[in-house]
Amino acid sequence: MTAEYKVHGSVAVITLANPPVNGLGLATRQGIVEGLGRANADAAVTSIVVTGAGGAFSGGADIKEFGTDKSLQEPNLLSVIAAIENSSKPVVAAVHTVAMGGGLELALGCHYRIAAPGCSLALPEVKLGLIPGAGGTQRLPRVLGVEAALNLIVSGEPVKSELIAAVPGQKLFDKMAASAEALAAEALAFAQSVADVRPLPLVRNLPCKHPEGDAYFQFARNMVKGMAKNYPAPAKCVDAVEAATKRKFADGMLFEREVFINLMWTPESRALRHLFMAERAASKIPDVPSDTAKREIKSVAVIGAGTMGGGISMNFLNAGIPVKILETKQEALDRGVATIKKNYEAQVKKGKLKEDKYAQRMALLTTTLDYADLKDADLVIEAVFEELGVKETVFKQLDAVMKPGAILASNTSTLDVDKIAAFTKRPEDVVGMHFFSPANVMKLLEVVRGAKTSKDVLATVMAIGKKIKKTSVVSGVCDGFIGNRMIEQYSRQAGFLLDEGCTPQQVDKAVEKFGFAMGPFRMGDLAGNDIGWAIRKRRSVERADMKYSRTADKLCELGRFGQKTGAGWYDYQAGKRDAIPSDLVNKMIEDHRKELGITPRKISDEEIVQRLVFSLVNEGAHILEDGIASKSGDIDMVYLTGYGFPIYRGGPMHYASEVGLFNVVQAMDRFAKNPNDDAQFWKPAPLLAKLAAEGKAFA
């Protein structure tokens, strides 16, 4: 059992003990019910306390049981709550630290609740594409009021116990403990004080009304529809809370359960649950144990004060870690520091950062022009020009000055980390830390594992990634790693679509309608089209067989590098980022088609999306085969957090599995027959072909 039972005088205490957050797994649910049975059968026991061991009351469902038979076995959480409500002796929930999801629903099923200050309470099911499924939508409005409860349920965000206790008329907490340390003793005393009170109070019996229900719920629906149009769960939260105000409790519970089960089968919920699991799995590296000793990172050095260097530095300053930036010239340092200040000042102006925090962060920042000044840093991150010769110069100097045990990281986005490591006498200390621009905003961090990168370096970098609030994904060494290796195929396919009849704006609109934050041509203009140009020039030497549309090169030959030059695939007005369709570019594309002798054809949005997304999927399958990524969920995390893939579709690999890999391969076979495409491009990766033939999905 993962629920402990002890008797203190006349009070039985059932303690959830399923670390780390006392998830309500089958053994824990069984333990609660068994404890209730023992307490009710013991004449010496007059009341019962339910609490949680360690650092949580309960975080809700046990994620280890997601998708397994155990999650369906009785007693389920509804049965546990029914057993509590039917107890002949009062049950007091003593909540502390964390009471979320099913944990909060469990507490709501108890007759009384006492809370420690600082406890975070939430019903976060909406973030998994669900609604609370064990009475949360029916009980919370009864104790907190309809509007406050609906706000909490629709947002899924945690609220502190003392804030809830201050809500006039709230009935969620019967008592607040003086402190977390005093909770246990105060819960015992409170349980003794209510031992003889009858009838036992039940949240389900409390009234639940809104004085202007119809108008309020219509307003709530309109708000939710505008904010979460691609997600069905928030609107269903409104329906369920409305049911609490208009139906008998038992009928409201049936309605909640029906909605919950229906949402479980929606593609949006499957995608969000996949994201939840994949994000946690990304931090686990198959051959690096979780207890691997980590190096201490007390200070960081950053080479380069440009856009990337400044953004990288801000991540560490935000986490309270001192940063020293090195540049070759004082003017470059001054510009870089000014940009960091400007970014922070913008946050202060918007009320997102307090002045004292801004001052604290800037106080952690120092600068230098001398490599020798970096000698004591625990981690140094190079963010200089993307050229191997430049990297060589930097890493040879770092190798000469950095202390033993310091981690030497490169922010390279495509270059060979093993070659960079070979510029030093300590390749085991070298790792890739590929931040995405703007580095202080984007969540993704690709951690590139070199052939000789030591396990403790890898473990340390993954831990520091978590500390600076990044989603860290491990990649092996290859050209472009996970994200950029895949995006190159996506961009190639976008070029072929132009050759065949599309305009940049048609392609972008189709992909953005699918849910991407930005289409390939707007993305190119933002990143700089000259970056892709440089890669294609390199490819012409290394991979002369690789076919590209010539439109992108022709664009660059016109000097149209994107937003930074005021012209790219689109035209831009000074000081604005609005992408304006360009007659000049469309004419250039038309002329190019004529040169190739291609008669343009009408291409559907469905074909555009399939060709672009399936190009990602096929390259992702190659990446898995090559061992560059250890699991398909890692690839999805890269695309969800770094490339604007729609979250509600779960990432390219998950989306392909939803479509059906057999259907993906069939579509690729059709595309391969297109004379203006590249038949070799659409040859399914062996892993994709194998899974499709076996009727399987990516794991």
XYZ file of C-alpha atoms in Angstrom:
699
model
C 0.000 0.000 0.000
C 1.098 3.567 -0.586
C -1.187 4.990 2.105
C -0.131 4.643 5.753
C -2.586 4.157 8.625
C -1.902 5.262 12.217
C -4.095 6.041 15.200
C -3.341 9.035 17.440
C -5.624 8.779 20.468
C -9.142 8.897 19.029
C -8.077 10.131 15.579
C -7.073 7.813 12.725
C -4.627 9.404 10.269
C -4.433 8.131 6.686
C -1.246 9.457 5.053
C -0.788 9.273 1.284
C 2.758 8.038 0.677
C 3.397 7.762 -3.057
C 6.353 10.070 -3.848
C 7.135 12.474 -5.321
C 3.663 14.086 -5.199
C 1.481 11.344 -3.692
C -0.196 10.543 -6.991
C -3.517 8.772 -6.586
C -2.456 5.476 -8.115
C -4.321 2.209 -7.597
C -2.351 1.152 -4.493
C -2.877 4.593 -2.926
C -6.613 4.524 -3.672
C -6.858 1.038 -2.189
C -4.943 2.198 0.882
C -7.332 5.107 1.488
C -10.408 2.877 1.264
C -8.836 0.230 3.483
C -7.891 2.891 6.047
C -11.437 4.255 6.055
C -12.753 0.740 6.657
C -10.380 0.182 9.594
C -11.203 3.531 11.167
C -14.955 3.048 10.899
C -14.664 -0.451 12.390
C -12.572 0.730 15.365
C -14.783 1.874 18.263
C -11.867 3.829 19.762
C -11.630 6.034 16.666
C -14.044 8.957 16.532
C -12.665 10.958 13.562
C -10.300 10.597 10.626
C -7.619 12.831 9.057
C -6.409 12.366 5.480
C -3.088 14.023 4.619
C -0.010 13.572 2.446
C 3.576 12.643 3.287
C 6.578 14.730 2.229
C 6.186 17.694 -0.079
C 2.553 17.337 -1.159
C -0.978 16.550 -0.062
C -1.572 15.079 -3.527
C -0.721 16.150 -7.056
C -3.663 14.158 -8.450
C -3.574 11.236 -10.867
C -0.446 9.079 -10.878
C 1.183 9.758 -14.260
C 2.873 6.344 -14.138
C -0.594 4.835 -14.622
C -1.611 6.985 -17.608
C -2.814 4.686 -20.375
C -2.538 1.509 -18.261
C -5.217 -0.844 -16.927
C -4.487 0.315 -13.367
C -6.001 3.729 -14.088
C -9.339 1.998 -14.763
C -9.354 -0.476 -11.857
C -11.593 -0.036 -8.826
C -11.600 1.726 -6.558
C -11.356 4.664 -8.922
C -11.207 8.171 -7.481
C -14.984 8.581 -7.653
C -15.358 5.425 -5.545
C -12.782 6.667 -3.026
C -14.628 9.982 -2.635
C -17.944 8.131 -2.258
C -16.376 6.018 0.503
C -15.254 9.211 2.286
C -18.669 10.836 1.971
C -20.334 7.670 3.308
C -17.982 7.364 6.271
C -19.930 7.266 9.544
C -17.145 9.274 11.176
C -16.005 12.741 10.083
C -13.101 12.883 7.634
C -10.838 15.953 7.705
C -8.475 16.743 4.815
C -5.241 18.326 6.056
C -3.865 19.889 2.879
C -0.405 21.336 2.445
C 2.161 22.279 -0.207
C 0.309 20.925 -3.268
C -3.318 19.864 -3.738
C -4.010 19.624 -7.440
C -6.379 17.825 -9.773
C -7.659 14.654 -8.155
C -5.883 15.683 -4.946
C -8.083 18.765 -4.618
C -11.155 16.743 -5.643
C -10.310 14.246 -2.886
C -10.161 17.087 -0.354
C -13.511 18.446 -1.607
C -15.057 15.038 -0.915
C -14.011 15.179 2.744
C -16.369 16.521 5.398
C -13.916 19.215 6.525
C -10.726 20.827 5.246
C -7.854 22.486 7.104
C -5.036 24.031 5.075
C -1.466 25.125 5.661
C -0.493 28.558 4.319
C 1.428 28.485 1.035
C -0.426 25.452 -0.329
C -0.898 25.568 -4.122
C -4.360 24.486 -5.233
C -5.429 23.869 -8.820
C -7.643 21.848 -11.123
C -5.206 21.709 -14.071
C -7.056 19.094 -16.152
C -7.842 21.680 -18.850
C -4.112 21.689 -19.668
C -4.495 18.035 -20.660
C -7.520 18.796 -22.829
C -9.899 17.507 -20.136
C -12.238 18.786 -17.443
C -11.982 17.660 -13.817
C -13.454 14.168 -13.733
C -14.082 13.403 -10.056
C -16.547 16.103 -9.095
C -14.322 19.168 -9.350
C -16.728 21.081 -11.595
C -19.652 20.245 -9.285
C -18.110 20.734 -5.831
C -15.730 23.672 -6.290
C -18.503 26.150 -7.299
C -20.389 25.136 -4.142
C -17.530 26.109 -1.829
C -15.911 28.955 -3.749
C -18.726 30.575 -5.700
C -19.491 30.042 -9.363
C -17.309 32.754 -10.893
C -14.189 32.167 -8.798
C -14.484 28.415 -9.330
C -14.967 28.698 -13.092
C -11.941 31.003 -13.407
C -9.810 28.482 -11.537
C -11.105 25.518 -13.576
C -10.788 27.194 -17.000
C -7.295 28.556 -16.341
C -5.915 25.439 -14.658
C -3.502 27.744 -12.823
C -2.597 27.254 -9.133
C -3.823 29.602 -6.398
C -2.377 29.853 -2.887
C -4.463 28.649 0.045
C -4.277 31.973 1.916
C -5.730 33.810 -1.080
C -8.654 31.391 -1.207
C -9.155 31.647 2.549
C -9.530 35.431 2.131
C -12.438 35.091 -0.355
C -15.622 36.296 1.417
C -18.071 33.463 2.025
C -15.722 30.682 0.868
C -16.396 27.247 2.315
C -13.381 25.447 0.857
C -11.436 25.706 4.113
C -12.983 25.342 7.526
C -9.731 26.412 9.153
C -6.268 27.704 8.236
C -3.344 26.303 10.197
C -0.918 28.789 11.715
C 1.942 27.280 9.697
C 2.918 24.228 7.693
C 4.727 22.875 10.740
C 1.615 23.281 12.920
C -0.731 21.593 10.430
C -0.491 18.039 11.794
C -1.214 19.005 15.401
C -3.962 21.457 14.453
C -5.591 18.883 12.156
C -5.722 16.346 15.025
C -7.223 18.921 17.367
C -9.764 20.033 14.757
C -10.755 16.418 14.015
C -11.366 15.839 17.733
C -13.451 19.020 17.951
C -15.875 17.870 15.206
C -16.001 14.200 16.193
C -19.530 14.424 17.597
C -21.010 16.897 15.085
C -23.946 15.441 13.172
C -25.112 15.418 10.477
C -21.775 15.223 8.725
C -21.439 18.160 6.307
C -21.171 17.297 2.618
C -20.102 19.745 -0.081
C -22.598 18.103 -2.435
C -25.468 19.376 -0.263
C -24.445 23.034 -0.483
C -26.466 25.290 -2.816
C -24.989 26.315 -6.174
C -26.572 29.248 -8.010
C -25.593 32.319 -9.994
C -27.952 35.317 -9.786
C -27.619 36.012 -13.518
C -26.706 32.532 -14.711
C -27.738 32.604 -18.361
C -26.053 35.941 -19.074
C -22.918 35.024 -17.105
C -22.400 31.647 -18.765
C -22.943 33.126 -22.241
C -20.341 35.776 -21.433
C -17.975 33.049 -20.181
C -18.463 31.023 -23.368
C -17.701 34.028 -25.554
C -14.516 34.735 -23.592
C -13.353 31.130 -23.756
C -14.148 30.823 -27.448
C -11.967 33.830 -28.232
C -9.042 32.643 -26.113
C -9.041 28.898 -26.803
C -10.625 28.354 -30.217
C -8.596 25.225 -31.020
C -9.255 23.548 -27.684
C -12.662 22.028 -26.805
C -12.014 21.529 -23.072
C -12.319 25.144 -21.800
C -15.812 25.536 -23.298
C -16.795 22.184 -21.798
C -15.622 23.455 -18.385
C -18.209 26.222 -18.727
C -20.908 23.678 -19.612
C -20.059 21.512 -16.613
C -20.049 24.379 -14.101
C -23.352 25.598 -15.555
C -24.715 22.082 -15.001
C -23.752 22.410 -11.326
C -26.042 25.443 -11.067
C -28.991 23.963 -12.971
C -29.061 20.241 -12.190
C -29.282 18.082 -9.113
C -25.846 17.112 -7.826
C -26.081 13.500 -9.006
C -27.173 14.591 -12.489
C -24.365 17.162 -12.629
C -21.852 14.437 -11.745
C -23.146 12.222 -14.553
C -22.870 15.132 -16.981
C -19.293 15.886 -15.832
C -18.296 12.242 -16.275
C -19.815 12.037 -19.750
C -17.981 15.179 -20.867
C -14.708 13.962 -19.297
C -14.862 10.601 -21.103
C -15.750 12.203 -24.438
C -12.850 14.654 -24.142
C -10.438 11.788 -23.413
C -10.962 10.625 -27.004
C -10.434 13.980 -28.703
C -7.222 14.434 -30.719
C -6.534 17.662 -28.776
C -6.553 15.868 -25.423
C -4.425 13.022 -26.775
C -1.947 15.617 -28.070
C -1.818 17.502 -24.753
C -1.409 14.299 -22.748
C 1.375 13.256 -25.127
C 3.031 16.643 -24.569
C 2.739 16.222 -20.801
C 4.465 12.840 -20.905
C 7.006 13.753 -23.592
C 8.147 16.838 -21.699
C 8.923 14.749 -18.629
C 10.499 11.961 -20.661
C 12.795 14.411 -22.494
C 14.836 14.930 -19.326
C 15.552 11.208 -19.064
C 18.609 10.014 -21.003
C 18.707 6.218 -21.453
C 22.336 5.652 -20.425
C 22.679 8.534 -17.935
C 21.230 7.520 -14.525
C 19.164 10.155 -12.701
C 21.583 10.035 -9.760
C 24.630 10.902 -11.912
C 26.807 13.373 -9.991
C 26.532 16.894 -11.395
C 29.108 19.653 -11.570
C 28.438 22.826 -9.641
C 27.538 25.834 -11.797
C 27.979 29.017 -9.776
C 29.071 31.336 -12.578
C 28.748 31.468 -16.359
C 30.768 33.125 -19.128
C 29.321 33.962 -22.539
C 31.466 34.599 -25.625
C 29.762 37.174 -27.827
C 27.458 40.058 -26.901
C 25.290 39.918 -30.020
C 21.620 38.959 -30.203
C 22.229 35.358 -29.157
C 24.896 36.090 -26.558
C 22.757 38.728 -24.887
C 19.656 36.536 -24.885
C 21.600 33.564 -23.497
C 23.050 35.755 -20.744
C 19.589 36.921 -19.680
C 18.510 33.327 -18.992
C 21.207 32.931 -16.370
C 20.764 36.416 -14.909
C 17.049 35.637 -14.503
C 18.006 32.522 -12.532
C 20.331 34.499 -10.245
C 23.561 33.146 -11.766
C 26.408 35.651 -12.361
C 27.384 36.113 -16.020
C 30.537 37.559 -17.590
C 30.278 38.461 -21.293
C 33.394 38.612 -23.481
C 33.708 40.543 -26.726
C 36.615 41.581 -28.937
C 35.732 45.300 -28.908
C 34.336 47.635 -26.264
C 31.707 49.039 -28.660
C 30.270 45.555 -29.175
C 30.118 45.016 -25.411
C 28.386 48.353 -24.896
C 25.816 47.552 -27.586
C 25.152 44.129 -26.081
C 24.688 45.429 -22.539
C 22.442 48.225 -23.837
C 20.227 45.640 -25.540
C 19.955 43.586 -22.352
C 18.994 46.735 -20.422
C 16.444 47.660 -23.067
C 14.843 44.191 -22.854
C 14.605 44.379 -19.060
C 13.319 47.953 -19.123
C 10.544 46.884 -21.501
C 9.522 44.229 -18.955
C 9.559 46.802 -16.155
C 7.413 49.174 -18.225
C 4.848 46.405 -18.838
C 4.745 45.551 -15.123
C 6.281 42.099 -15.704
C 9.454 42.868 -13.742
C 9.961 44.939 -10.607
C 12.657 47.617 -10.508
C 14.528 45.921 -7.653
C 14.629 42.605 -9.562
C 15.925 44.436 -12.637
C 18.678 46.014 -10.536
C 19.565 42.636 -8.984
C 19.908 41.004 -12.395
C 22.046 43.758 -13.872
C 24.289 43.630 -10.802
C 25.107 40.011 -11.700
C 26.393 41.039 -15.150
C 30.039 41.912 -15.831
C 31.989 42.291 -19.074
C 35.530 41.794 -20.337
C 37.734 41.939 -23.435
C 40.235 39.440 -22.020
C 39.848 35.639 -22.135
C 41.971 35.353 -18.981
C 39.130 36.954 -17.000
C 36.939 33.914 -17.694
C 39.251 31.411 -15.995
C 37.069 30.855 -12.919
C 33.721 30.342 -14.705
C 32.082 26.945 -14.238
C 30.353 27.039 -17.637
C 31.272 28.994 -20.752
C 28.939 29.263 -23.749
C 30.265 30.362 -27.129
C 27.808 32.391 -29.244
C 29.961 33.694 -32.101
C 29.652 33.638 -35.887
C 28.555 30.274 -37.343
C 31.815 29.381 -39.062
C 34.086 26.526 -38.021
C 37.293 28.555 -38.256
C 35.895 31.193 -35.882
C 34.807 28.459 -33.453
C 38.297 26.944 -33.608
C 39.927 30.201 -32.544
C 37.506 30.605 -29.635
C 37.771 27.057 -28.303
C 41.563 26.961 -28.468
C 41.667 30.103 -26.341
C 39.078 28.713 -23.919
C 41.041 25.469 -23.620
C 44.071 27.489 -22.639
C 42.431 29.608 -19.917
C 39.454 27.760 -18.445
C 39.932 25.932 -15.146
C 39.887 22.101 -15.032
C 36.327 20.806 -14.827
C 34.765 23.813 -16.513
C 32.124 22.949 -19.128
C 32.806 24.331 -22.614
C 29.572 24.734 -24.603
C 28.860 25.874 -28.147
C 25.637 27.521 -29.267
C 26.197 26.238 -32.817
C 22.996 25.487 -34.697
C 24.442 23.176 -37.375
C 28.198 22.652 -37.006
C 29.889 19.435 -35.894
C 30.297 19.483 -32.105
C 32.874 16.672 -32.310
C 35.083 18.814 -34.557
C 34.687 21.709 -32.115
C 35.572 19.426 -29.193
C 38.689 18.291 -31.074
C 40.006 21.867 -30.943
C 40.536 21.287 -27.192
C 42.507 18.858 -25.046
C 39.348 18.159 -23.042
C 36.660 16.894 -25.467
C 34.835 15.212 -22.579
C 34.008 18.708 -21.234
C 32.586 19.980 -24.540
C 28.857 19.973 -25.296
C 26.430 21.773 -27.582
C 23.887 24.137 -26.013
C 21.790 25.306 -28.948
C 19.486 28.119 -27.815
C 16.756 29.408 -30.103
C 16.257 33.059 -30.945
C 15.214 35.110 -29.064
C 17.135 33.057 -26.516
C 15.621 34.808 -23.495
C 12.091 33.924 -24.715
C 12.157 30.605 -26.599
C 11.722 27.557 -24.354
C 13.762 25.050 -26.349
C 17.361 24.124 -25.606
C 18.929 21.441 -27.824
C 21.663 19.780 -25.790
C 24.070 18.275 -28.309
C 25.964 15.256 -27.044
C 29.362 14.808 -28.604
C 31.009 11.418 -29.033
C 33.257 12.152 -26.038
C 30.926 14.329 -23.921
C 31.026 12.883 -20.400
C 27.842 11.754 -18.667
C 28.265 14.168 -15.772
C 28.571 17.084 -18.229
C 25.362 15.971 -19.920
C 23.550 15.577 -16.585
C 24.792 18.985 -15.441
C 23.681 20.775 -18.600
C 20.233 19.146 -18.454
C 19.897 20.271 -14.831
C 21.014 23.829 -15.604
C 18.551 23.869 -18.511
C 15.772 23.137 -16.026
C 17.056 25.845 -13.684
C 16.853 28.468 -16.451
C 13.352 27.185 -17.310
C 14.145 25.618 -20.660
C 12.740 22.453 -22.180
C 15.986 20.581 -22.800
C 16.166 17.854 -25.442
C 19.277 15.765 -26.105
C 20.472 15.440 -29.698
C 23.322 13.500 -31.197
C 25.824 15.109 -33.561
C 24.737 15.585 -37.151
C 24.329 18.507 -39.521
C 21.517 20.625 -38.054
C 20.905 18.308 -35.068
C 17.178 17.537 -34.669
C 15.361 20.783 -35.409
C 17.361 22.333 -38.231
C 18.034 19.004 -39.935
C 14.276 18.532 -40.232
C 13.451 22.131 -41.120
C 15.790 21.947 -44.102
C 13.554 19.282 -45.680
C 10.474 21.337 -44.849
C 12.037 24.371 -46.536
C 13.042 22.341 -49.599
C 9.459 21.175 -49.985
C 8.158 24.741 -49.580
C 10.392 25.752 -52.511
C 9.018 22.957 -54.719
C 5.496 24.228 -53.968
C 6.493 27.647 -55.361
C 7.863 26.015 -58.505
C 4.570 24.220 -59.076
C 2.131 27.097 -58.665
C 1.928 28.416 -55.103
C 2.747 31.904 -53.878
C 4.621 32.405 -50.580
C 1.496 33.842 -48.988
C -0.646 30.858 -50.047
C 1.806 28.399 -48.479
C 2.133 30.451 -45.303
C -1.623 30.875 -44.908
C -2.284 27.146 -45.351
C 0.300 26.191 -42.729
C -0.804 28.905 -40.315
C -4.423 27.779 -40.693
C -3.213 24.281 -39.749
C -1.893 25.893 -36.573
C 1.792 26.773 -37.102
C 2.791 30.048 -35.487
C 4.385 31.118 -38.769
C 4.635 29.743 -42.314
C 7.991 28.820 -43.907
C 8.411 32.041 -45.870
C 7.547 34.396 -43.032
C 9.876 32.296 -40.863
C 12.666 32.657 -43.435
C 12.245 36.424 -43.495
C 12.394 36.556 -39.699
C 15.490 34.329 -39.369
C 17.290 35.819 -42.371
C 17.199 34.203 -45.816
C 20.974 34.515 -46.104
C 21.335 31.788 -43.450
C 19.589 29.251 -45.682
C 21.581 30.548 -48.649
C 24.853 29.783 -46.870
C 23.629 26.257 -46.073
C 22.638 25.635 -49.700
C 26.065 26.806 -50.898
C 27.654 24.331 -48.499
C 25.280 21.598 -49.681
C 26.253 22.195 -53.336
C 29.761 21.058 -52.393
C 28.919 18.332 -49.854
C 25.704 16.969 -51.398
C 25.614 17.892 -55.075
C 22.758 15.399 -55.558
C 20.409 17.297 -53.221
C 17.721 19.102 -55.201
C 16.427 22.569 -54.242
C 14.142 25.114 -55.861
C 16.243 27.969 -57.258
C 13.704 30.573 -56.082
C 15.365 31.036 -52.672
C 18.786 31.647 -54.242
C 17.293 34.105 -56.740
C 15.667 35.960 -53.828
C 19.020 36.269 -52.040
C 20.749 37.374 -55.225
C 18.333 40.329 -55.148
C 19.609 41.158 -51.642
C 16.236 40.324 -50.100
C 17.404 38.713 -46.850
C 14.202 39.353 -44.893
C 13.059 41.738 -42.201
C 16.595 42.928 -41.451
C 16.902 44.328 -44.999
C 13.267 45.442 -45.229
C 12.586 42.946 -48.021
C 12.482 39.173 -48.343
C 9.731 36.906 -49.560
C 7.551 39.819 -48.462
C 7.932 43.588 -48.390
C 8.241 45.343 -45.020
C 7.664 48.924 -43.963
C 10.238 50.592 -41.725
C 9.636 49.849 -38.052
C 6.895 47.301 -38.777
C 6.856 43.504 -39.021
C 3.731 43.162 -41.172
C 4.421 40.850 -44.135
C 3.163 42.548 -47.321
C 2.876 40.339 -50.445
C 5.522 41.394 -52.976
C 4.654 41.796 -56.648
C 8.362 41.695 -57.444
C 8.822 38.316 -55.720
C 5.696 36.816 -57.277
C 6.932 37.955 -60.719
C 10.359 36.414 -60.002
C 8.682 33.092 -59.119
C 6.520 33.191 -62.267
C 9.552 33.899 -64.469
C 11.413 31.025 -62.821
C 8.543 28.637 -63.607
C 8.679 29.698 -67.250
C 12.425 29.002 -67.319
C 11.685 25.485 -66.062
C 8.794 25.037 -68.479
C 6.342 24.348 -65.645
C 2.672 25.172 -66.129
C 1.390 26.294 -62.723
C -1.417 24.239 -61.203
C -3.895 24.886 -58.400
C -2.608 23.281 -55.198
C -4.971 22.668 -52.280
C -4.246 23.709 -48.703
C -4.466 20.032 -47.740
C -1.660 19.106 -50.134
C 0.467 22.024 -48.940
C 0.115 20.970 -45.306
C 0.708 17.279 -45.986
C 3.831 17.876 -48.048
C 5.341 20.193 -45.459
C 4.407 18.211 -42.355
C 5.177 14.779 -43.818
C 8.593 16.050 -44.919
C 9.268 16.708 -41.220
C 7.940 13.293 -40.240
C 10.084 11.372 -42.723
C 13.267 13.161 -41.685
C 12.279 12.643 -38.047
C 12.094 8.900 -38.718
C 15.616 9.010 -40.210
C 16.797 10.876 -37.094
C 15.385 8.146 -34.851
C 17.049 5.445 -36.967
C 20.360 7.279 -36.822
C 20.153 7.547 -33.021
C 20.277 11.349 -33.141
C 17.100 11.439 -31.042
C 16.384 8.624 -28.587
C 12.587 8.827 -28.809
C 9.908 10.330 -31.024
C 8.582 12.433 -28.137
C 11.911 14.306 -28.066
C 11.400 15.311 -31.691
C 7.895 16.502 -30.891
C 9.199 18.585 -27.981
C 11.735 20.246 -30.289
C 9.007 21.235 -32.733
C 6.438 22.262 -30.130
C 8.817 24.478 -28.155
C 11.217 25.701 -30.839
C 9.477 25.790 -34.211
C 5.882 26.832 -33.573
C 4.244 23.473 -34.358
C 0.651 23.637 -33.051
C 0.518 22.293 -29.502
C -2.986 20.899 -29.919
C -1.637 18.605 -32.666
C 1.082 17.179 -30.414
C 4.164 17.580 -32.635
C 4.941 16.114 -36.083
C 5.584 12.527 -34.971
C 2.487 12.359 -32.771
C 0.399 13.992 -35.515
C 1.620 11.409 -38.043
C 0.585 8.632 -35.674
C -2.843 10.262 -35.316
C -3.223 10.423 -39.106
C -2.006 6.816 -39.321
C 1.477 5.957 -40.601
C -0.032 3.805 -43.352
C -1.860 6.912 -44.624
C 1.324 8.992 -44.357
C 3.262 6.502 -46.512
C 0.419 6.328 -49.037
C 0.467 10.129 -49.394
C 4.256 10.097 -49.799
C 3.929 7.532 -52.587
C 1.525 9.891 -54.391
C 3.891 12.849 -53.990
C 6.800 10.788 -55.353
C 4.939 10.460 -58.662
C 4.847 14.247 -59.100
C 7.311 15.029 -61.953
C 8.118 18.472 -60.525
C 8.917 17.147 -57.049
C 11.864 14.961 -56.030
C 10.980 11.243 -56.037
C 13.973 10.439 -53.816
C 12.746 13.025 -51.304
C 9.583 10.979 -50.746
C 11.199 7.605 -50.238
C 9.929 6.563 -46.780
C 12.566 6.163 -44.093
C 12.968 2.434 -43.310
C 11.589 2.940 -39.777
C 8.514 4.756 -41.097
C 7.930 2.082 -43.758
C 8.330 -0.704 -41.178
C 5.921 0.824 -38.655
C 3.370 1.571 -41.377
C 3.545 -2.007 -42.694
C 3.059 -3.365 -39.164
C 0.133 -1.030 -38.436
C 2.073 0.593 -35.601
C 2.657 4.193 -34.497
C 5.664 6.108 -33.226
C 6.078 5.286 -29.541
